[in-house]
PDB file of C-alpha atoms and ligand atoms in Angstrom:
ATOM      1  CA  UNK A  20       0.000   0.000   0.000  1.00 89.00           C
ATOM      2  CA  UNK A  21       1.514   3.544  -1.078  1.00 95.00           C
ATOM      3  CA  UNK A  22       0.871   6.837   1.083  1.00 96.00           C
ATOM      4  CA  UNK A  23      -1.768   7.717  -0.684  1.00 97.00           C
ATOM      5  CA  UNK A  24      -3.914   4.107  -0.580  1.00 98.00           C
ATOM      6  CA  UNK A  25      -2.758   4.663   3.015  1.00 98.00           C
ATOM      7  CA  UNK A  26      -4.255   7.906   4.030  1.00 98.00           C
ATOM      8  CA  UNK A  27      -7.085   7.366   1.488  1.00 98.00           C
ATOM      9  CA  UNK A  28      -8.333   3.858   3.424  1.00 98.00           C
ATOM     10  CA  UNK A  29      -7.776   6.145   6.593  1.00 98.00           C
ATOM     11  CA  UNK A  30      -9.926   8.629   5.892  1.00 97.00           C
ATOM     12  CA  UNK A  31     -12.276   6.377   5.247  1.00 98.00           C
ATOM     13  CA  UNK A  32     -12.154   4.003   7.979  1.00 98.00           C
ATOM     14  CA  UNK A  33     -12.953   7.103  10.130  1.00 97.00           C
ATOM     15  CA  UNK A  34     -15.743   7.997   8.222  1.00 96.00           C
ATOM     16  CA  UNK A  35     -17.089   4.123   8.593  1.00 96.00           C
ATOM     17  CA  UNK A  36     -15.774   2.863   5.599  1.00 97.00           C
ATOM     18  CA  UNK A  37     -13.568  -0.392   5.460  1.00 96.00           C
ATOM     19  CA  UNK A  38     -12.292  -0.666   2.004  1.00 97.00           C
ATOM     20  CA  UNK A  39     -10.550  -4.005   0.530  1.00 97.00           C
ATOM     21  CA  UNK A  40      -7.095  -4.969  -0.920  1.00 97.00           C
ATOM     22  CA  UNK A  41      -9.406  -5.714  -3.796  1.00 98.00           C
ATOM     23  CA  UNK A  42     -11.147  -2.695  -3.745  1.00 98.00           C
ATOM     24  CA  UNK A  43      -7.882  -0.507  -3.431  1.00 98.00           C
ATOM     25  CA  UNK A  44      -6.502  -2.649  -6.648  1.00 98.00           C
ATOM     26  CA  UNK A  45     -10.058  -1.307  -8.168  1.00 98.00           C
ATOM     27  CA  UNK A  46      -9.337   2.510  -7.174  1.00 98.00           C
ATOM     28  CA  UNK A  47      -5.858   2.396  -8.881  1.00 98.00           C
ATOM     29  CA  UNK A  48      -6.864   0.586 -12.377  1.00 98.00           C
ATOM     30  CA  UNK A  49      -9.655   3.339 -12.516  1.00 98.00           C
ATOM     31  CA  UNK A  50      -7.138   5.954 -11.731  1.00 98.00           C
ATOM     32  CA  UNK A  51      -4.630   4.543 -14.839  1.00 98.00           C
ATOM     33  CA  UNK A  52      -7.614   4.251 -16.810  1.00 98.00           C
ATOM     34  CA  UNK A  53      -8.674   7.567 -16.286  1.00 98.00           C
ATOM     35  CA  UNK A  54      -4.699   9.104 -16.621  1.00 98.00           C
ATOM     36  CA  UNK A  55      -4.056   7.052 -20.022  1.00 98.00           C
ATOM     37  CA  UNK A  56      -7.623   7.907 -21.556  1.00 98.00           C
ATOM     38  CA  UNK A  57      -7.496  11.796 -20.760  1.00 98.00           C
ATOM     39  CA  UNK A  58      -3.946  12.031 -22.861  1.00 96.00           C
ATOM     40  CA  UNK A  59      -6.952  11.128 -26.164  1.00 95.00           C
ATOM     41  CA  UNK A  60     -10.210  13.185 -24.372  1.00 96.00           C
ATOM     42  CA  UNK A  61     -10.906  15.464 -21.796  1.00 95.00           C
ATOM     43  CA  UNK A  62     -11.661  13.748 -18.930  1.00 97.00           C
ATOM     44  CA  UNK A  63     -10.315  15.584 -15.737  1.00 95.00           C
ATOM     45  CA  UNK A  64      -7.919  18.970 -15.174  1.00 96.00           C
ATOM     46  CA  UNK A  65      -6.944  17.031 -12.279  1.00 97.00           C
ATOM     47  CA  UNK A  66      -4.113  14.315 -12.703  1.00 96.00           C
ATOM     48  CA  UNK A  67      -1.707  14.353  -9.968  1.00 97.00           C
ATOM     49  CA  UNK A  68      -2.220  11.150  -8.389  1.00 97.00           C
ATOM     50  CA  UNK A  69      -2.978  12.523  -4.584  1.00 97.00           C
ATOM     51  CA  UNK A  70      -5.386  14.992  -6.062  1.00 98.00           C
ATOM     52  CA  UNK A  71      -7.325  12.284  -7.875  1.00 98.00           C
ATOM     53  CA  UNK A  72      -8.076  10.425  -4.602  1.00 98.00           C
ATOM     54  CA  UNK A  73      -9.011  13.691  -2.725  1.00 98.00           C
ATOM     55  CA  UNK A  74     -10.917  15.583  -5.230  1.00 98.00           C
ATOM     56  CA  UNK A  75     -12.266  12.883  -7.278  1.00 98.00           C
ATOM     57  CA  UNK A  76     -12.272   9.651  -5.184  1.00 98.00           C
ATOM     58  CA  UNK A  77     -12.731  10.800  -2.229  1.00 98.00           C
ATOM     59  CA  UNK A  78     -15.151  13.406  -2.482  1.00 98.00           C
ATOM     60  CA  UNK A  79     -17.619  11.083  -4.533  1.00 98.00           C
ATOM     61  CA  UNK A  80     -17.200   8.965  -1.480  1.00 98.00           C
ATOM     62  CA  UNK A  81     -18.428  11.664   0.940  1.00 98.00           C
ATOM     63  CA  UNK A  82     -21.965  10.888   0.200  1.00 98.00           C
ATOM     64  CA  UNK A  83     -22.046   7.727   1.792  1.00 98.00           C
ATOM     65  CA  UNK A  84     -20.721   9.095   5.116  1.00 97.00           C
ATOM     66  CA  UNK A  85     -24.149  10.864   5.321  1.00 97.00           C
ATOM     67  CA  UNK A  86     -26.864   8.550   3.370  1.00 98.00           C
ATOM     68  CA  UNK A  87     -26.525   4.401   4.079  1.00 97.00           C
ATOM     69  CA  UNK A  88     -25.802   3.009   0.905  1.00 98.00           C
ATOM     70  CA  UNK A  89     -26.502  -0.536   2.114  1.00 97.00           C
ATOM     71  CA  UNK A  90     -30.238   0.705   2.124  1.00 97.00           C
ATOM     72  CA  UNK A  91     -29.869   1.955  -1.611  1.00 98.00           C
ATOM     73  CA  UNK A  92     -30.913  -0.986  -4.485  1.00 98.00           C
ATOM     74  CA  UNK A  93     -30.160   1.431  -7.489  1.00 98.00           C
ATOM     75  CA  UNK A  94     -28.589   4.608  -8.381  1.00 98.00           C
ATOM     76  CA  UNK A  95     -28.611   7.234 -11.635  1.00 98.00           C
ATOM     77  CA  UNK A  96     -25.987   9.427 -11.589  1.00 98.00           C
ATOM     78  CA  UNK A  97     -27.244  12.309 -13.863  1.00 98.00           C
ATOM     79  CA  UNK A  98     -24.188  13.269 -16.184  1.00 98.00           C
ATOM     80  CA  UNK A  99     -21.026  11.257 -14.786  1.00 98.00           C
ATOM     81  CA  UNK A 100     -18.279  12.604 -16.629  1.00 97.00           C
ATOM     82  CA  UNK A 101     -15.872  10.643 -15.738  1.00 98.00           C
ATOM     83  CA  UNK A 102     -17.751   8.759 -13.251  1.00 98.00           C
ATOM     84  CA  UNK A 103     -18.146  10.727 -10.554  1.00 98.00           C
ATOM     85  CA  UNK A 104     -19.722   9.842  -7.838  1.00 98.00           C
ATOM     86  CA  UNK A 105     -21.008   6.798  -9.132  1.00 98.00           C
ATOM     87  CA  UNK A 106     -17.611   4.615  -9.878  1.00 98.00           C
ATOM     88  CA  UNK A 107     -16.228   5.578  -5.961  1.00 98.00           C
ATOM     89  CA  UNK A 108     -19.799   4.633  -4.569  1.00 98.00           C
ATOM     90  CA  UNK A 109     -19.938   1.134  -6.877  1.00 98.00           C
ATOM     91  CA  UNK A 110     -16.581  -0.249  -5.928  1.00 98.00           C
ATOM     92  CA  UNK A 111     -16.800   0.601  -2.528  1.00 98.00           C
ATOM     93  CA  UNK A 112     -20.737  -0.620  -2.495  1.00 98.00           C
ATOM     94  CA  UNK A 113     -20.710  -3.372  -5.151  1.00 98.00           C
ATOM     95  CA  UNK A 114     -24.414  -4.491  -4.640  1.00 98.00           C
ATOM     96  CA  UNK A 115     -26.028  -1.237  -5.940  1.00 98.00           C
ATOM     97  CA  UNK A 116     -27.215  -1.038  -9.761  1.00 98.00           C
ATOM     98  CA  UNK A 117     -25.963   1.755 -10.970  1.00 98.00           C
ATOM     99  CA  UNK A 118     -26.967   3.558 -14.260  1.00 98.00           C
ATOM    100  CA  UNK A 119     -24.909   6.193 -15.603  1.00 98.00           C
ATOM    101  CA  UNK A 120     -26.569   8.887 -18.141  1.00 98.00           C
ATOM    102  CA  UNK A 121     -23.923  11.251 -19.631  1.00 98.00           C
ATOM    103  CA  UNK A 122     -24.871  13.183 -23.105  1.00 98.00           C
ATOM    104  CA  UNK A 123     -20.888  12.706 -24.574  1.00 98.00           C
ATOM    105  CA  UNK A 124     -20.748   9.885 -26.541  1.00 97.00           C
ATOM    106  CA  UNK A 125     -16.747   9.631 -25.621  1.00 97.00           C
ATOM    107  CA  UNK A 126     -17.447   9.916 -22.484  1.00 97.00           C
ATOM    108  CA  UNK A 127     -19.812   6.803 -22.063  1.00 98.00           C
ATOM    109  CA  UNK A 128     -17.141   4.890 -24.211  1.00 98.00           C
ATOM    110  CA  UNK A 129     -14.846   5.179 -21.823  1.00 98.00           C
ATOM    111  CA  UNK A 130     -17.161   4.369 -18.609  1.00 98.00           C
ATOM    112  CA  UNK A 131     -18.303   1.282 -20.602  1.00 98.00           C
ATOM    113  CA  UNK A 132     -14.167   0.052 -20.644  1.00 98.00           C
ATOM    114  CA  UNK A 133     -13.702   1.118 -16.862  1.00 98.00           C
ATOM    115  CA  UNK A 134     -16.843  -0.999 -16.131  1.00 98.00           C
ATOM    116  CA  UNK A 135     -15.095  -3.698 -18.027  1.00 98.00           C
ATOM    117  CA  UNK A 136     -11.813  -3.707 -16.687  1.00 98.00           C
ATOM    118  CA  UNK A 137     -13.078  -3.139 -13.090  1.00 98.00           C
ATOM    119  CA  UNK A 138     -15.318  -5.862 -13.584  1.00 97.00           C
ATOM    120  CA  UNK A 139     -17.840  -4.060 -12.586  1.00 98.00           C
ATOM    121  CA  UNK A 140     -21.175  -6.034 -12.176  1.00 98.00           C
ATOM    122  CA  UNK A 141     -25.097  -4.080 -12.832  1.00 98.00           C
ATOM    123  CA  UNK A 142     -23.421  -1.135 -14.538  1.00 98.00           C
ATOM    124  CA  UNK A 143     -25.429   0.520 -17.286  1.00 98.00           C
ATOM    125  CA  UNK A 144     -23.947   3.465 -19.248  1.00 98.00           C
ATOM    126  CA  UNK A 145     -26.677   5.263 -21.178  1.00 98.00           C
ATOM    127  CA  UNK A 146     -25.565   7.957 -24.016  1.00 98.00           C
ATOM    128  CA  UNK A 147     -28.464  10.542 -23.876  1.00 98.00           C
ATOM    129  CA  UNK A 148     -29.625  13.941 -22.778  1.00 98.00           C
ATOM    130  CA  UNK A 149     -31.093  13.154 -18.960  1.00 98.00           C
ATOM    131  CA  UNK A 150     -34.084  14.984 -20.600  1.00 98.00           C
ATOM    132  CA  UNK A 151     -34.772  12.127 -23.078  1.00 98.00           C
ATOM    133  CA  UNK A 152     -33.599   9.233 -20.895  1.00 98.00           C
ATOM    134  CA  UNK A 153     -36.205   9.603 -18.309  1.00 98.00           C
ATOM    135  CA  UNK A 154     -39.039   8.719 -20.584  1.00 97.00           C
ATOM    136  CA  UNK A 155     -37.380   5.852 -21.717  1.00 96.00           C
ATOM    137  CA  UNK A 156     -39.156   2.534 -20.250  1.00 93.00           C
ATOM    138  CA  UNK A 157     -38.015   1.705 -17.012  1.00 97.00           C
ATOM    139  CA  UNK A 158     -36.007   4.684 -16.355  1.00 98.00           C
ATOM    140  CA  UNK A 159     -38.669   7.373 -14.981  1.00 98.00           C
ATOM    141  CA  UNK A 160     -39.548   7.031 -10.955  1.00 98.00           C
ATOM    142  CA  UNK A 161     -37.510   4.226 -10.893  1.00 98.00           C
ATOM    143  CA  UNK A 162     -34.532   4.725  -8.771  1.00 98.00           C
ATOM    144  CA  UNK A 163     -33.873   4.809  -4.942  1.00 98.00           C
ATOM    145  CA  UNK A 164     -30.959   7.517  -5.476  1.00 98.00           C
ATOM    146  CA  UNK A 165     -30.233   9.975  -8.247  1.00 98.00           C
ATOM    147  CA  UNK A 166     -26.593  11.907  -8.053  1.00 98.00           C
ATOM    148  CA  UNK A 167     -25.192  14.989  -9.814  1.00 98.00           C
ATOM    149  CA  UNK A 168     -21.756  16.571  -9.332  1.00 98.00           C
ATOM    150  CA  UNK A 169     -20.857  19.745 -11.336  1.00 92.00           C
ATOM    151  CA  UNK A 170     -23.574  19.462 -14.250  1.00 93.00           C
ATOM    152  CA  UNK A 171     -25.713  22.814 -13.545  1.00 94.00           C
ATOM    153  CA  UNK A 172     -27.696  24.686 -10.801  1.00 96.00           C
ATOM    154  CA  UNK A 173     -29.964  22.885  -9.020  1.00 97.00           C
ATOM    155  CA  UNK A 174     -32.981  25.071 -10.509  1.00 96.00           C
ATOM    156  CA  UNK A 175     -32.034  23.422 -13.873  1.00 97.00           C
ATOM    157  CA  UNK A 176     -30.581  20.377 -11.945  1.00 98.00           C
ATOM    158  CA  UNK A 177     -33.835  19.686 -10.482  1.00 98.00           C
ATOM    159  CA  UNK A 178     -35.186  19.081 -13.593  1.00 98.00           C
ATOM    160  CA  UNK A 179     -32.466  16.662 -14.872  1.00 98.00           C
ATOM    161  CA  UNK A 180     -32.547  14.359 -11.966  1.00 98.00           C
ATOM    162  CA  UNK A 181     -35.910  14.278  -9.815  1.00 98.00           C
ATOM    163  CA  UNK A 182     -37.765  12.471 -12.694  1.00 98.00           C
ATOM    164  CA  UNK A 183     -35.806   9.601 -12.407  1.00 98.00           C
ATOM    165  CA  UNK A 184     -36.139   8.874  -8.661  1.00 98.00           C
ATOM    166  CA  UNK A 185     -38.982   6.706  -7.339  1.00 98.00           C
ATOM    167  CA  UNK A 186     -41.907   8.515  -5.409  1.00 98.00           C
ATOM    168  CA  UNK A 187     -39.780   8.244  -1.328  1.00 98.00           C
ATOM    169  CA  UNK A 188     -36.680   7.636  -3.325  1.00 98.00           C
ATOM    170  CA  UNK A 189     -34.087  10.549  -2.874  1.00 98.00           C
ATOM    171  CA  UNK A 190     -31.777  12.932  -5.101  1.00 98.00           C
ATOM    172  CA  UNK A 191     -28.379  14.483  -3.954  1.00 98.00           C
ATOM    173  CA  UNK A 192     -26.491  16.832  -5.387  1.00 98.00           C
ATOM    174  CA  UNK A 193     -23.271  17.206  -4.653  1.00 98.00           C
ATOM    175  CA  UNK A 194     -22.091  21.258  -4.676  1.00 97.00           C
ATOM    176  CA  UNK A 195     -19.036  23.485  -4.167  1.00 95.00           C
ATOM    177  CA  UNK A 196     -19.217  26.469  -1.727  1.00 93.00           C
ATOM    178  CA  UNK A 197     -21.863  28.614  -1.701  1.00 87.00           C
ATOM    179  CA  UNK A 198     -25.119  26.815  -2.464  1.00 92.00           C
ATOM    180  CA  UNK A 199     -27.539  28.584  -0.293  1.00 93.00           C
ATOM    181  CA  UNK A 200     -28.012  31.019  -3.067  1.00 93.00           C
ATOM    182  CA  UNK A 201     -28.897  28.061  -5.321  1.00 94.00           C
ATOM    183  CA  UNK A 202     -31.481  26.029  -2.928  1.00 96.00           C
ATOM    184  CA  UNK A 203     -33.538  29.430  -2.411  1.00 95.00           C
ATOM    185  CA  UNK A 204     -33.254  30.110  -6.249  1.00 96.00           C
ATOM    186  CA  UNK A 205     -34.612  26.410  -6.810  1.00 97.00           C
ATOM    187  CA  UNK A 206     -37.957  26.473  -4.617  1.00 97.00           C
ATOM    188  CA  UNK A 207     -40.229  26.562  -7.538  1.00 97.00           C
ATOM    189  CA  UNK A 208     -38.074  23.675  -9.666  1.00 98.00           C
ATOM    190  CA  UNK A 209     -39.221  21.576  -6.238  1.00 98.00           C
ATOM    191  CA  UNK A 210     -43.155  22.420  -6.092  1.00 98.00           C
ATOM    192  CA  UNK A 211     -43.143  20.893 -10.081  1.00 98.00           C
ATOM    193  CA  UNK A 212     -40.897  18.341  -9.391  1.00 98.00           C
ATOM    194  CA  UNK A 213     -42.362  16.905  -6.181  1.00 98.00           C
ATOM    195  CA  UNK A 214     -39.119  17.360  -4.715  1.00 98.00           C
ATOM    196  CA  UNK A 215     -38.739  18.304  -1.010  1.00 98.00           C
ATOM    197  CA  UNK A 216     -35.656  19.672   0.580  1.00 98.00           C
ATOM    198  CA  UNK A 217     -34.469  17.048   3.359  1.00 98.00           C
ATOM    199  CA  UNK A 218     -31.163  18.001   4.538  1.00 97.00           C
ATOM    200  CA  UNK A 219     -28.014  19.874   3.520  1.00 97.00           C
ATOM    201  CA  UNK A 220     -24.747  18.230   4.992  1.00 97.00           C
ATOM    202  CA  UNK A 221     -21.680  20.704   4.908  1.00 97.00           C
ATOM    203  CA  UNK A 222     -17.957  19.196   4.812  1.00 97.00           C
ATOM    204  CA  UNK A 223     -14.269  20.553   4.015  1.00 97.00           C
ATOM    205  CA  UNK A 224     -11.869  18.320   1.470  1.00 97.00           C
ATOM    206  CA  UNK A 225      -9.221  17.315   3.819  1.00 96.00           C
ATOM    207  CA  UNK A 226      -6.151  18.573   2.311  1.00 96.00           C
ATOM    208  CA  UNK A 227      -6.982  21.168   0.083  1.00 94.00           C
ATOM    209  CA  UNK A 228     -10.145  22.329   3.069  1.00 96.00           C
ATOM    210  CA  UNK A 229     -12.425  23.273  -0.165  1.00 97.00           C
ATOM    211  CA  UNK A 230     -16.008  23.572   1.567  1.00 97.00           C
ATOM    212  CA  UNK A 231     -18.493  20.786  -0.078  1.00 97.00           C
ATOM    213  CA  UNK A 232     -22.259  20.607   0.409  1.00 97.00           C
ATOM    214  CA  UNK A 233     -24.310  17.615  -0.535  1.00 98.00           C
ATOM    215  CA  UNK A 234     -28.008  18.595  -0.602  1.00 98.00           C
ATOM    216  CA  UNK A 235     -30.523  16.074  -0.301  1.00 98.00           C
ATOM    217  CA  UNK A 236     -34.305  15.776  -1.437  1.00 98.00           C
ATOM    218  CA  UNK A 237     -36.598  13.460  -1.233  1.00 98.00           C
ATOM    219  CA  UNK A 238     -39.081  12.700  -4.105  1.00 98.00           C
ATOM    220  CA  UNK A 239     -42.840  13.515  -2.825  1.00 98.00           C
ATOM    221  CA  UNK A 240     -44.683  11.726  -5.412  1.00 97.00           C
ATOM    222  CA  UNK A 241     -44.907  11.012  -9.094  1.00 97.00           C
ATOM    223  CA  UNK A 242     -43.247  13.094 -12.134  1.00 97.00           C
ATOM    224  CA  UNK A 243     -46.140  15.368 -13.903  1.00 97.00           C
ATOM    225  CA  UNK A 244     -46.287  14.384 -16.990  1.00 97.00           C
ATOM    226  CA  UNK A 245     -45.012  17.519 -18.625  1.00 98.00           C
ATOM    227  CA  UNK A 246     -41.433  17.148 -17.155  1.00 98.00           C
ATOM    228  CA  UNK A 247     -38.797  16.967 -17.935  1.00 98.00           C
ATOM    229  CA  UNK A 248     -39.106  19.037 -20.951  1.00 98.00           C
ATOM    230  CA  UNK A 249     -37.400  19.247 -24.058  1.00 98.00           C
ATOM    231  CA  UNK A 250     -33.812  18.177 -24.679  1.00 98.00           C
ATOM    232  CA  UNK A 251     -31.832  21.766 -23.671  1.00 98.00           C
ATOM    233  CA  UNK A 252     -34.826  23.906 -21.992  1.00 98.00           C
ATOM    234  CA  UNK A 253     -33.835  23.347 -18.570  1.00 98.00           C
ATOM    235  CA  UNK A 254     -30.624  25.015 -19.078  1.00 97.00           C
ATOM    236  CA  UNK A 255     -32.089  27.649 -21.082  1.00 98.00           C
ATOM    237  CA  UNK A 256     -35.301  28.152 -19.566  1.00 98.00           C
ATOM    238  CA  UNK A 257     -34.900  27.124 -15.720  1.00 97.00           C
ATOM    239  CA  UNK A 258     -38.038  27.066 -13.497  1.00 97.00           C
ATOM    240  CA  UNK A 259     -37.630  29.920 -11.489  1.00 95.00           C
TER     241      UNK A 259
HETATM  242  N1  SAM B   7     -20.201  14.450 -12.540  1.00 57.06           N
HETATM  243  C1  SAM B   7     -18.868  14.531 -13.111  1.00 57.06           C
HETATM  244  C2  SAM B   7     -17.888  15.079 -12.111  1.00 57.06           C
HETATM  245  O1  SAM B   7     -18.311  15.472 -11.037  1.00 57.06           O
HETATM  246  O2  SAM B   7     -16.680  15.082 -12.396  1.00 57.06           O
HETATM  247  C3  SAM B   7     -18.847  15.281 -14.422  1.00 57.06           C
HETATM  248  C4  SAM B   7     -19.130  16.731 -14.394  1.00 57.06           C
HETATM  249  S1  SAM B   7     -19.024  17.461 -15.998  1.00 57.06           S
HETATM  250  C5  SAM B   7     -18.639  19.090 -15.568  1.00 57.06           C
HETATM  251  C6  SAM B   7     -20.729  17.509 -16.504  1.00 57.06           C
HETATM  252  C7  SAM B   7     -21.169  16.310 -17.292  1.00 57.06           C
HETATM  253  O3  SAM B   7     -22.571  16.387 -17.453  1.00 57.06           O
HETATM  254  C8  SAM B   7     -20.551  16.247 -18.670  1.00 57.06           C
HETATM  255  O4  SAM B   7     -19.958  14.982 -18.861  1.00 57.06           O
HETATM  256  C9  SAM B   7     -21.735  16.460 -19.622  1.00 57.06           C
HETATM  257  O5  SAM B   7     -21.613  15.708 -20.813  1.00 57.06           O
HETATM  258  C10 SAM B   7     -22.912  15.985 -18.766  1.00 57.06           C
HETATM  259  N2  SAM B   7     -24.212  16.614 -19.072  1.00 57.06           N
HETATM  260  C11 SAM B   7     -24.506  17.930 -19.117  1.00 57.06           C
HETATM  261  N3  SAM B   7     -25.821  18.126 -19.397  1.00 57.06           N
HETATM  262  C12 SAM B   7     -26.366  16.882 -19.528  1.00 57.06           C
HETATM  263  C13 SAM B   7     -27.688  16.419 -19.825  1.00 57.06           C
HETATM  264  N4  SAM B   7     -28.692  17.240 -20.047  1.00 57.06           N
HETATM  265  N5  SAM B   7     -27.889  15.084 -19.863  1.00 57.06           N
HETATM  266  C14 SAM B   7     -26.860  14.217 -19.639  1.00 57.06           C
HETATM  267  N6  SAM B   7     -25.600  14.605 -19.369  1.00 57.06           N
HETATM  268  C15 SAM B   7     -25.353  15.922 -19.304  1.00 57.06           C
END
C-alpha cells in the first residue's frame, strides 16, 4: 500500500468505511484508466495522483458518510463525466445497480471500458440527454438515489434528476461552496418536481479544506407528466 492508498483507506475508515485490498486494486486501475484515456479526451484537469483520490475519489465517497448506501438498491448518476460519484460509490458498495446517463458519446465509451476492466457487475452506461432518458421505459420514478456533481444549478438540476427517482426515493447533489443562493433560487423547480428539501450536509476536502455541500431531497410523489421538458430547456429556460 503507497501513502496515498494509506491515508485514502484512513480517511475512510474514520468515516465508517472499510475498504478491501481488492477494492484498493479497483481505485488504482480506474485511476490509470482515467490518466491514459485523458492524454486522447478530456476527462479531468486534475491528474496528480494525490489529487485524484481527494478531489475525485474521495469526495464522490463523501456521500455515503451521510446517506446508508446498504439501504440503496439502485442509483442514476445524472451526467457522470468521468464517473463521478457513481464509480467511488460502486466499488466501494458493489451491490447497488448503478446507471450512468452522460450526453458525450466519448465519455460513455470510456465508462463502458472502466466498467469492463473493473469488472464491474449491474453497470449501465446510457448515451443521452437526462431529458430524453427519463421517458425511456423503465427509467422514470424508478430509482432509490439519483446523483449529480458539477452538471448545472440545481434550478435546472432539479429538472435533470428528480424524474428519475422513485416517489420516497431521494436525489443528492453534490455542490461546491456557496449553495444557499442556489437552494432558495430552486424552490419553484421543487413544487413541479415533487421534490422536497431534506437536509443539507456541509464538509471541508481534507487537504486542500475546499467547503463541499451535498443537498438532499426526497421525491414527494410522481413526475407530472409535462417534465422533464425538451432536450436543452432546462438550461435555457430554468423554473424559477
Ligand atoms: N459528474 C462529473 C464530475 O463530477 O466530475 C462530471 C461533471 S461534468 C462538468 C458535466 C457532465 O454532465 C458532462 O460529462 C456532460 O456531458 C454531462 N451533461 C450535461 N448536461 C447533460 C444532460 N442534459 N444530460 C446528460 N448529461 C449531461
Amino acid at each position: 500500500m503507497d501513502q496515498t492508498e494509506k491515508w485514502f483507506s484512513e480517511l475512510l475508515h474514520d468515516n465508517g468505511l472499510s475498504i478491501t485490498a481488492r477494492q484498493l486494486e479497483q481505485f488504482d486501475r480506474y485511476y490509470r484508466l482515467l490518466i491514459e484515456w485523458n492524454e486522447k479526451m478530456n476527462l479531468t484537469g486534475i491528474t496528480e495522483r494525490e489529487a485524484v483520490y481527494e478531489k475525485h475519489f474521495y469526495d464522490s465517497l463523501t456521500l455515503s458518510f451521510f446517506l446508508d448506501m446498504n439501504k440503496m438498491n439502485n442509483l442514476a448518476d445524472i451526467g457522470s463525466g468521468a464517473g463521478f460519484p457513481s464509480i467511488p460509490l460502486k466499488i466501494c458498495f458493489p451491490h447497488l445497480k448503478v446507471t450512468i446517463v452522460d450526453s458525450l458519446k466519448k465519455r460513455i465509451h470510456f465508462l463502458q471500458h472502466v466498467v469492463e476492466q473493473l469488472e464491474l457487475q449491474d453497470f449501465t452506461c446510457i448515451h443521452g440527454r437526462a431529458e430524453d432518458v427519463a421517458r425511456m421505459p423503465g427509467q422514470r420514478d424508478a430509482y432509490d438515489l439519483a446523483t449529480a456533481r458539477a452538471v448545472a444549478r440545481l434550478s435546472a438540476l432539479n429538472e435533470l434528476c428528480l424524474p428519475f427517482v422513485r416517489s420516497g426515493g431521494l436525489f443528492a447533489a453534490m455542490k461546491g461552496a456557496n449553495s444557499d443562493a442556489e437552494l432558495q433560487e430552486a424552490g419553484k423547480s421543487l413544487v413541479l418536481l415533487k421534490g422536497q428539501w431534506r437536509e443539507t450536509h456541509q464538509l471541508k476536502l481534507p487537504f486542500e479544506q475546499a467547503d463541499r455541500n451535498i443537498i438532499i431531497f426526497e421525491k414527494k410523489g410522481t413526475t407530472p407528466g409535462q417534465y422533464p421538458r425538451k432536450a436543452g430547456t432546462p438550461l435555457k429556460q430554468p423554473l424559477v
